mmCIF file with all atom_site columns, C-alpha atoms in Angstrom:
data_model
loop_
_atom_site.group_PDB
_atom_site.id
_atom_site.type_symbol
_atom_site.label_atom_id
_atom_site.label_alt_id
_atom_site.label_comp_id
_atom_site.label_asym_id
_atom_site.label_entity_id
_atom_site.label_seq_id
_atom_site.pdbx_PDB_ins_code
_atom_site.Cartn_x
_atom_site.Cartn_y
_atom_site.Cartn_z
_atom_site.occupancy
_atom_site.B_iso_or_equiv
_atom_site.pdbx_formal_charge
_atom_site.auth_seq_id
_atom_site.auth_comp_id
_atom_site.auth_asym_id
_atom_site.auth_atom_id
_atom_site.pdbx_PDB_model_num
ATOM 1   C CA . UNK X 1 1   ? 0.000   0.000   0.000  1.00 44.00 ? 23  UNK X CA 1
ATOM 2   C CA . UNK X 1 2   ? 1.633   3.232   -1.099 1.00 40.00 ? 24  UNK X CA 1
ATOM 3   C CA . UNK X 1 3   ? -0.025  6.572   -0.458 1.00 39.00 ? 25  UNK X CA 1
ATOM 4   C CA . UNK X 1 4   ? 0.440   9.497   -2.815 1.00 40.00 ? 26  UNK X CA 1
ATOM 5   C CA . UNK X 1 5   ? -1.262  12.053  -0.579 1.00 42.00 ? 27  UNK X CA 1
ATOM 6   C CA . UNK X 1 6   ? -1.433  12.888  3.090  1.00 43.00 ? 28  UNK X CA 1
ATOM 7   C CA . UNK X 1 7   ? -3.931  10.627  4.932  1.00 43.00 ? 29  UNK X CA 1
ATOM 8   C CA . UNK X 1 8   ? -7.456  12.029  5.313  1.00 46.00 ? 30  UNK X CA 1
ATOM 9   C CA . UNK X 1 9   ? -10.769 10.506  6.400  1.00 49.00 ? 31  UNK X CA 1
ATOM 10  C CA . UNK X 1 10  ? -12.493 8.694   3.522  1.00 55.00 ? 32  UNK X CA 1
ATOM 11  C CA . UNK X 1 11  ? -16.187 8.260   2.826  1.00 63.00 ? 33  UNK X CA 1
ATOM 12  C CA . UNK X 1 12  ? -17.674 6.356   -0.079 1.00 70.00 ? 34  UNK X CA 1
ATOM 13  C CA . UNK X 1 13  ? -21.214 7.158   -1.142 1.00 80.00 ? 35  UNK X CA 1
ATOM 14  C CA . UNK X 1 14  ? -23.578 6.961   -4.067 1.00 84.00 ? 36  UNK X CA 1
ATOM 15  C CA . UNK X 1 15  ? -24.925 10.203  -5.413 1.00 89.00 ? 37  UNK X CA 1
ATOM 16  C CA . UNK X 1 16  ? -28.579 10.641  -4.535 1.00 92.00 ? 38  UNK X CA 1
ATOM 17  C CA . UNK X 1 17  ? -30.829 13.248  -2.958 1.00 94.00 ? 39  UNK X CA 1
ATOM 18  C CA . UNK X 1 18  ? -30.665 11.355  0.329  1.00 95.00 ? 40  UNK X CA 1
ATOM 19  C CA . UNK X 1 19  ? -26.848 11.281  0.391  1.00 93.00 ? 41  UNK X CA 1
ATOM 20  C CA . UNK X 1 20  ? -26.661 14.945  -0.637 1.00 94.00 ? 42  UNK X CA 1
ATOM 21  C CA . UNK X 1 21  ? -28.991 15.831  2.231  1.00 95.00 ? 43  UNK X CA 1
ATOM 22  C CA . UNK X 1 22  ? -26.954 13.664  4.603  1.00 94.00 ? 44  UNK X CA 1
ATOM 23  C CA . UNK X 1 23  ? -23.620 15.265  3.662  1.00 92.00 ? 45  UNK X CA 1
ATOM 24  C CA . UNK X 1 24  ? -25.151 18.739  3.802  1.00 94.00 ? 46  UNK X CA 1
ATOM 25  C CA . UNK X 1 25  ? -26.365 17.933  7.326  1.00 94.00 ? 47  UNK X CA 1
ATOM 26  C CA . UNK X 1 26  ? -22.904 16.646  8.201  1.00 92.00 ? 48  UNK X CA 1
ATOM 27  C CA . UNK X 1 27  ? -21.284 19.858  6.950  1.00 92.00 ? 49  UNK X CA 1
ATOM 28  C CA . UNK X 1 28  ? -23.781 21.890  8.952  1.00 93.00 ? 50  UNK X CA 1
ATOM 29  C CA . UNK X 1 29  ? -22.835 19.859  12.051 1.00 91.00 ? 51  UNK X CA 1
ATOM 30  C CA . UNK X 1 30  ? -19.358 21.377  12.172 1.00 90.00 ? 52  UNK X CA 1
ATOM 31  C CA . UNK X 1 31  ? -20.023 22.575  15.714 1.00 93.00 ? 53  UNK X CA 1
ATOM 32  C CA . UNK X 1 32  ? -20.489 18.936  16.791 1.00 91.00 ? 54  UNK X CA 1
ATOM 33  C CA . UNK X 1 33  ? -17.164 17.987  15.217 1.00 89.00 ? 55  UNK X CA 1
ATOM 34  C CA . UNK X 1 34  ? -15.460 20.814  17.101 1.00 91.00 ? 56  UNK X CA 1
ATOM 35  C CA . UNK X 1 35  ? -17.244 20.070  20.370 1.00 92.00 ? 57  UNK X CA 1
ATOM 36  C CA . UNK X 1 36  ? -16.617 16.291  20.302 1.00 90.00 ? 58  UNK X CA 1
ATOM 37  C CA . UNK X 1 37  ? -13.142 16.675  18.727 1.00 85.00 ? 59  UNK X CA 1
ATOM 38  C CA . UNK X 1 38  ? -14.083 13.855  16.395 1.00 83.00 ? 60  UNK X CA 1
ATOM 39  C CA . UNK X 1 39  ? -15.729 13.564  12.989 1.00 83.00 ? 61  UNK X CA 1
ATOM 40  C CA . UNK X 1 40  ? -16.817 10.019  13.827 1.00 81.00 ? 62  UNK X CA 1
ATOM 41  C CA . UNK X 1 41  ? -19.262 10.769  16.663 1.00 88.00 ? 63  UNK X CA 1
ATOM 42  C CA . UNK X 1 42  ? -21.410 13.228  14.649 1.00 91.00 ? 64  UNK X CA 1
ATOM 43  C CA . UNK X 1 43  ? -21.038 11.031  11.550 1.00 89.00 ? 65  UNK X CA 1
ATOM 44  C CA . UNK X 1 44  ? -22.461 7.973   13.303 1.00 89.00 ? 66  UNK X CA 1
ATOM 45  C CA . UNK X 1 45  ? -25.245 9.983   14.950 1.00 93.00 ? 67  UNK X CA 1
ATOM 46  C CA . UNK X 1 46  ? -26.268 11.534  11.632 1.00 94.00 ? 68  UNK X CA 1
ATOM 47  C CA . UNK X 1 47  ? -26.062 8.193   9.814  1.00 93.00 ? 69  UNK X CA 1
ATOM 48  C CA . UNK X 1 48  ? -28.447 6.700   12.361 1.00 94.00 ? 70  UNK X CA 1
ATOM 49  C CA . UNK X 1 49  ? -30.790 9.676   12.151 1.00 96.00 ? 71  UNK X CA 1
ATOM 50  C CA . UNK X 1 50  ? -30.882 9.766   8.353  1.00 96.00 ? 72  UNK X CA 1
ATOM 51  C CA . UNK X 1 51  ? -31.324 6.014   8.132  1.00 95.00 ? 73  UNK X CA 1
ATOM 52  C CA . UNK X 1 52  ? -34.241 6.071   10.557 1.00 96.00 ? 74  UNK X CA 1
ATOM 53  C CA . UNK X 1 53  ? -35.955 9.271   9.453  1.00 96.00 ? 75  UNK X CA 1
ATOM 54  C CA . UNK X 1 54  ? -35.224 9.468   5.724  1.00 96.00 ? 76  UNK X CA 1
ATOM 55  C CA . UNK X 1 55  ? -34.539 5.888   4.644  1.00 95.00 ? 77  UNK X CA 1
ATOM 56  C CA . UNK X 1 56  ? -30.849 6.397   3.864  1.00 94.00 ? 78  UNK X CA 1
ATOM 57  C CA . UNK X 1 57  ? -29.324 2.967   3.222  1.00 92.00 ? 79  UNK X CA 1
ATOM 58  C CA . UNK X 1 58  ? -25.994 2.382   4.924  1.00 89.00 ? 80  UNK X CA 1
ATOM 59  C CA . UNK X 1 59  ? -23.382 -0.271  4.238  1.00 83.00 ? 81  UNK X CA 1
ATOM 60  C CA . UNK X 1 60  ? -20.417 -0.621  6.547  1.00 78.00 ? 82  UNK X CA 1
ATOM 61  C CA . UNK X 1 61  ? -17.239 -2.416  5.504  1.00 77.00 ? 83  UNK X CA 1
ATOM 62  C CA . UNK X 1 62  ? -16.528 -5.475  7.616  1.00 79.00 ? 84  UNK X CA 1
ATOM 63  C CA . UNK X 1 63  ? -13.682 -5.062  10.068 1.00 80.00 ? 85  UNK X CA 1
ATOM 64  C CA . UNK X 1 64  ? -12.470 -8.483  8.903  1.00 84.00 ? 86  UNK X CA 1
ATOM 65  C CA . UNK X 1 65  ? -12.182 -7.535  5.227  1.00 84.00 ? 87  UNK X CA 1
ATOM 66  C CA . UNK X 1 66  ? -8.855  -7.283  3.449  1.00 89.00 ? 88  UNK X CA 1
ATOM 67  C CA . UNK X 1 67  ? -9.593  -4.424  1.028  1.00 86.00 ? 89  UNK X CA 1
ATOM 68  C CA . UNK X 1 68  ? -10.365 -1.688  3.613  1.00 85.00 ? 90  UNK X CA 1
ATOM 69  C CA . UNK X 1 69  ? -8.532  -2.793  6.781  1.00 89.00 ? 91  UNK X CA 1
ATOM 70  C CA . UNK X 1 70  ? -8.346  -0.673  9.897  1.00 85.00 ? 92  UNK X CA 1
ATOM 71  C CA . UNK X 1 71  ? -7.130  -0.616  13.453 1.00 86.00 ? 93  UNK X CA 1
ATOM 72  C CA . UNK X 1 72  ? -8.738  -3.968  14.196 1.00 87.00 ? 94  UNK X CA 1
ATOM 73  C CA . UNK X 1 73  ? -6.477  -5.576  11.582 1.00 90.00 ? 95  UNK X CA 1
ATOM 74  C CA . UNK X 1 74  ? -3.480  -3.587  12.819 1.00 90.00 ? 96  UNK X CA 1
ATOM 75  C CA . UNK X 1 75  ? -3.901  -4.756  16.389 1.00 90.00 ? 97  UNK X CA 1
ATOM 76  C CA . UNK X 1 76  ? -5.262  -8.282  15.838 1.00 91.00 ? 98  UNK X CA 1
ATOM 77  C CA . UNK X 1 77  ? -4.475  -9.655  12.348 1.00 93.00 ? 99  UNK X CA 1
ATOM 78  C CA . UNK X 1 78  ? -0.729  -10.238 12.189 1.00 94.00 ? 100 UNK X CA 1
ATOM 79  C CA . UNK X 1 79  ? -0.837  -12.223 8.933  1.00 94.00 ? 101 UNK X CA 1
ATOM 80  C CA . UNK X 1 80  ? -2.715  -9.452  7.095  1.00 93.00 ? 102 UNK X CA 1
ATOM 81  C CA . UNK X 1 81  ? -0.216  -6.881  8.323  1.00 93.00 ? 103 UNK X CA 1
ATOM 82  C CA . UNK X 1 82  ? 2.688   -9.087  7.210  1.00 94.00 ? 104 UNK X CA 1
ATOM 83  C CA . UNK X 1 83  ? 1.061   -9.361  3.761  1.00 93.00 ? 105 UNK X CA 1
ATOM 84  C CA . UNK X 1 84  ? 0.633   -5.587  3.664  1.00 91.00 ? 106 UNK X CA 1
ATOM 85  C CA . UNK X 1 85  ? 4.337   -5.015  4.367  1.00 92.00 ? 107 UNK X CA 1
ATOM 86  C CA . UNK X 1 86  ? 5.361   -7.710  1.862  1.00 92.00 ? 108 UNK X CA 1
ATOM 87  C CA . UNK X 1 87  ? 3.296   -6.044  -0.871 1.00 90.00 ? 109 UNK X CA 1
ATOM 88  C CA . UNK X 1 88  ? 0.915   -9.013  -1.093 1.00 93.00 ? 110 UNK X CA 1
ATOM 89  C CA . UNK X 1 89  ? -2.132  -7.142  0.206  1.00 88.00 ? 111 UNK X CA 1
ATOM 90  C CA . UNK X 1 90  ? -4.867  -5.677  -1.991 1.00 85.00 ? 112 UNK X CA 1
ATOM 91  C CA . UNK X 1 91  ? -5.676  -3.010  0.631  1.00 86.00 ? 113 UNK X CA 1
ATOM 92  C CA . UNK X 1 92  ? -6.945  0.249   -0.843 1.00 81.00 ? 114 UNK X CA 1
ATOM 93  C CA . UNK X 1 93  ? -7.285  2.392   2.289  1.00 78.00 ? 115 UNK X CA 1
ATOM 94  C CA . UNK X 1 94  ? -6.061  1.836   5.836  1.00 81.00 ? 116 UNK X CA 1
ATOM 95  C CA . UNK X 1 95  ? -8.104  3.535   8.544  1.00 81.00 ? 117 UNK X CA 1
ATOM 96  C CA . UNK X 1 96  ? -6.431  3.547   11.956 1.00 82.00 ? 118 UNK X CA 1
ATOM 97  C CA . UNK X 1 97  ? -9.550  2.947   14.020 1.00 75.00 ? 119 UNK X CA 1
ATOM 98  C CA . UNK X 1 98  ? -9.462  0.994   17.291 1.00 74.00 ? 120 UNK X CA 1
ATOM 99  C CA . UNK X 1 99  ? -6.623  3.232   18.499 1.00 80.00 ? 121 UNK X CA 1
ATOM 100 C CA . UNK X 1 100 ? -6.883  5.360   21.624 1.00 80.00 ? 122 UNK X CA 1
ATOM 101 C CA . UNK X 1 101 ? -5.113  8.568   20.666 1.00 85.00 ? 123 UNK X CA 1
ATOM 102 C CA . UNK X 1 102 ? -4.027  10.664  17.727 1.00 85.00 ? 124 UNK X CA 1
ATOM 103 C CA . UNK X 1 103 ? -0.483  10.504  19.092 1.00 91.00 ? 125 UNK X CA 1
ATOM 104 C CA . UNK X 1 104 ? -0.459  6.700   18.854 1.00 92.00 ? 126 UNK X CA 1
ATOM 105 C CA . UNK X 1 105 ? -2.124  6.758   15.414 1.00 91.00 ? 127 UNK X CA 1
ATOM 106 C CA . UNK X 1 106 ? 0.730   8.915   14.125 1.00 93.00 ? 128 UNK X CA 1
ATOM 107 C CA . UNK X 1 107 ? 3.316   6.623   15.721 1.00 95.00 ? 129 UNK X CA 1
ATOM 108 C CA . UNK X 1 108 ? 1.643   3.520   14.264 1.00 95.00 ? 130 UNK X CA 1
ATOM 109 C CA . UNK X 1 109 ? 1.529   5.025   10.754 1.00 93.00 ? 131 UNK X CA 1
ATOM 110 C CA . UNK X 1 110 ? 5.181   6.127   11.069 1.00 95.00 ? 132 UNK X CA 1
ATOM 111 C CA . UNK X 1 111 ? 6.119   2.604   12.080 1.00 95.00 ? 133 UNK X CA 1
ATOM 112 C CA . UNK X 1 112 ? 4.134   1.171   9.146  1.00 94.00 ? 134 UNK X CA 1
ATOM 113 C CA . UNK X 1 113 ? 5.924   3.450   6.682  1.00 93.00 ? 135 UNK X CA 1
ATOM 114 C CA . UNK X 1 114 ? 2.598   5.084   5.790  1.00 91.00 ? 136 UNK X CA 1
ATOM 115 C CA . UNK X 1 115 ? 3.065   8.566   7.267  1.00 93.00 ? 137 UNK X CA 1
ATOM 116 C CA . UNK X 1 116 ? 3.939   11.274  4.764  1.00 94.00 ? 138 UNK X CA 1
ATOM 117 C CA . UNK X 1 117 ? 3.364   14.527  6.658  1.00 93.00 ? 139 UNK X CA 1
ATOM 118 C CA . UNK X 1 118 ? 6.462   16.684  7.075  1.00 91.00 ? 140 UNK X CA 1
ATOM 119 C CA . UNK X 1 119 ? 7.355   17.542  10.689 1.00 88.00 ? 141 UNK X CA 1
ATOM 120 C CA . UNK X 1 120 ? 7.210   21.289  9.996  1.00 88.00 ? 142 UNK X CA 1
ATOM 121 C CA . UNK X 1 121 ? 3.476   20.960  9.222  1.00 92.00 ? 143 UNK X CA 1
ATOM 122 C CA . UNK X 1 122 ? 2.396   18.847  12.209 1.00 88.00 ? 144 UNK X CA 1
ATOM 123 C CA . UNK X 1 123 ? -0.033  20.462  14.630 1.00 87.00 ? 145 UNK X CA 1
ATOM 124 C CA . UNK X 1 124 ? 0.101   23.804  12.790 1.00 89.00 ? 146 UNK X CA 1
ATOM 125 C CA . UNK X 1 125 ? -2.503  25.968  11.121 1.00 88.00 ? 147 UNK X CA 1
ATOM 126 C CA . UNK X 1 126 ? -2.247  26.827  7.439  1.00 87.00 ? 148 UNK X CA 1
ATOM 127 C CA . UNK X 1 127 ? -1.354  30.402  8.413  1.00 87.00 ? 149 UNK X CA 1
ATOM 128 C CA . UNK X 1 128 ? 1.503   29.153  10.614 1.00 89.00 ? 150 UNK X CA 1
ATOM 129 C CA . UNK X 1 129 ? 2.790   26.875  7.843  1.00 89.00 ? 151 UNK X CA 1
ATOM 130 C CA . UNK X 1 130 ? 2.925   29.633  5.236  1.00 86.00 ? 152 UNK X CA 1
ATOM 131 C CA . UNK X 1 131 ? 3.898   32.506  7.542  1.00 83.00 ? 153 UNK X CA 1
ATOM 132 C CA . UNK X 1 132 ? 4.804   35.523  5.372  1.00 77.00 ? 154 UNK X CA 1
ATOM 133 C CA . UNK X 1 133 ? 4.938   33.458  2.140  1.00 79.00 ? 155 UNK X CA 1
ATOM 134 C CA . UNK X 1 134 ? 2.169   33.557  -0.430 1.00 79.00 ? 156 UNK X CA 1
ATOM 135 C CA . UNK X 1 135 ? 0.023   30.432  0.101  1.00 79.00 ? 157 UNK X CA 1
ATOM 136 C CA . UNK X 1 136 ? 0.377   27.815  -2.607 1.00 83.00 ? 158 UNK X CA 1
ATOM 137 C CA . UNK X 1 137 ? 0.259   24.053  -2.936 1.00 86.00 ? 159 UNK X CA 1
ATOM 138 C CA . UNK X 1 138 ? -0.074  22.818  0.655  1.00 88.00 ? 160 UNK X CA 1
ATOM 139 C CA . UNK X 1 139 ? 0.493   19.168  -0.333 1.00 89.00 ? 161 UNK X CA 1
ATOM 140 C CA . UNK X 1 140 ? 3.789   20.060  -2.026 1.00 88.00 ? 162 UNK X CA 1
ATOM 141 C CA . UNK X 1 141 ? 4.909   21.945  1.081  1.00 89.00 ? 163 UNK X CA 1
ATOM 142 C CA . UNK X 1 142 ? 3.764   19.421  3.697  1.00 93.00 ? 164 UNK X CA 1
ATOM 143 C CA . UNK X 1 143 ? 3.702   15.939  2.141  1.00 93.00 ? 165 UNK X CA 1
ATOM 144 C CA . UNK X 1 144 ? 6.933   14.054  1.598  1.00 93.00 ? 166 UNK X CA 1
ATOM 145 C CA . UNK X 1 145 ? 7.343   11.767  -1.385 1.00 92.00 ? 167 UNK X CA 1
ATOM 146 C CA . UNK X 1 146 ? 8.813   9.035   0.797  1.00 93.00 ? 168 UNK X CA 1
ATOM 147 C CA . UNK X 1 147 ? 7.742   8.104   4.313  1.00 93.00 ? 169 UNK X CA 1
ATOM 148 C CA . UNK X 1 148 ? 10.123  8.502   7.217  1.00 87.00 ? 170 UNK X CA 1
ATOM 149 C CA . UNK X 1 149 ? 9.909   5.145   8.969  1.00 94.00 ? 171 UNK X CA 1
ATOM 150 C CA . UNK X 1 150 ? 10.273  5.473   12.740 1.00 96.00 ? 172 UNK X CA 1
ATOM 151 C CA . UNK X 1 151 ? 10.239  2.577   15.218 1.00 97.00 ? 173 UNK X CA 1
ATOM 152 C CA . UNK X 1 152 ? 8.218   3.184   18.368 1.00 97.00 ? 174 UNK X CA 1
ATOM 153 C CA . UNK X 1 153 ? 6.957   -0.186  19.681 1.00 97.00 ? 175 UNK X CA 1
ATOM 154 C CA . UNK X 1 154 ? 8.327   -3.685  19.144 1.00 97.00 ? 176 UNK X CA 1
ATOM 155 C CA . UNK X 1 155 ? 4.953   -5.334  19.737 1.00 96.00 ? 177 UNK X CA 1
ATOM 156 C CA . UNK X 1 156 ? 3.057   -3.481  16.989 1.00 96.00 ? 178 UNK X CA 1
ATOM 157 C CA . UNK X 1 157 ? 3.199   -4.075  13.228 1.00 96.00 ? 179 UNK X CA 1
ATOM 158 C CA . UNK X 1 158 ? 6.090   -2.345  11.515 1.00 96.00 ? 180 UNK X CA 1
ATOM 159 C CA . UNK X 1 159 ? 7.574   -2.183  8.039  1.00 95.00 ? 181 UNK X CA 1
ATOM 160 C CA . UNK X 1 160 ? 11.040  -2.821  9.465  1.00 96.00 ? 182 UNK X CA 1
ATOM 161 C CA . UNK X 1 161 ? 11.967  -4.819  12.583 1.00 96.00 ? 183 UNK X CA 1
ATOM 162 C CA . UNK X 1 162 ? 11.627  -2.711  15.742 1.00 96.00 ? 184 UNK X CA 1
ATOM 163 C CA . UNK X 1 163 ? 13.019  -5.299  18.148 1.00 94.00 ? 185 UNK X CA 1
ATOM 164 C CA . UNK X 1 164 ? 14.990  -2.723  20.172 1.00 95.00 ? 186 UNK X CA 1
ATOM 165 C CA . UNK X 1 165 ? 11.951  -0.516  20.819 1.00 97.00 ? 187 UNK X CA 1
ATOM 166 C CA . UNK X 1 166 ? 9.886   -0.863  24.011 1.00 96.00 ? 188 UNK X CA 1
ATOM 167 C CA . UNK X 1 167 ? 6.491   -2.591  23.935 1.00 96.00 ? 189 UNK X CA 1
ATOM 168 C CA . UNK X 1 168 ? 3.334   -0.497  24.222 1.00 95.00 ? 190 UNK X CA 1
ATOM 169 C CA . UNK X 1 169 ? 1.324   -3.361  25.722 1.00 93.00 ? 191 UNK X CA 1
ATOM 170 C CA . UNK X 1 170 ? 2.335   -5.024  28.967 1.00 92.00 ? 192 UNK X CA 1
ATOM 171 C CA . UNK X 1 171 ? 4.264   -8.191  28.137 1.00 91.00 ? 193 UNK X CA 1
ATOM 172 C CA . UNK X 1 172 ? 4.069   -7.400  24.408 1.00 90.00 ? 194 UNK X CA 1
ATOM 173 C CA . UNK X 1 173 ? 6.220   -9.662  22.232 1.00 93.00 ? 195 UNK X CA 1
ATOM 174 C CA . UNK X 1 174 ? 7.959   -8.513  19.070 1.00 94.00 ? 196 UNK X CA 1
ATOM 175 C CA . UNK X 1 175 ? 5.843   -8.348  15.915 1.00 95.00 ? 197 UNK X CA 1
ATOM 176 C CA . UNK X 1 176 ? 8.880   -9.746  14.104 1.00 91.00 ? 198 UNK X CA 1
#
């Protein structure tokens, strides 16, 4: 799995009046995203509401699938992760769900070799990134062409062996 852009949340939908209304409602719920500090909580609430009230049909990818794996696979499916690193996986998108914090998500993606955001752009606003310069192509300024692989935890999946790193889980054995 090789990313060409910085990771962002992904939603797949069919174009219809119901989905347009749903996404409009989601955009209008920006205050909920800010208040909950998560796009997922308002997303799930609105999906439930629009399914119940307006008949929006929802399909959720299985957590056990191989095409759209997520945090469940990262934490519990060693063979799939080995296939991913060996280039044998057909994964299209990897969503780091099932992970407690943004800090750990970043560390896990760095360890996987799937983190492309330049350090100078982390935790900064667009205004801070550009400073006095004329704003331009943010991806060109902030996304690296190659990932910087960083080992953090020996007991979590990694593109390279991280045997010298500490475990994150008590008694965690090396992924390798």
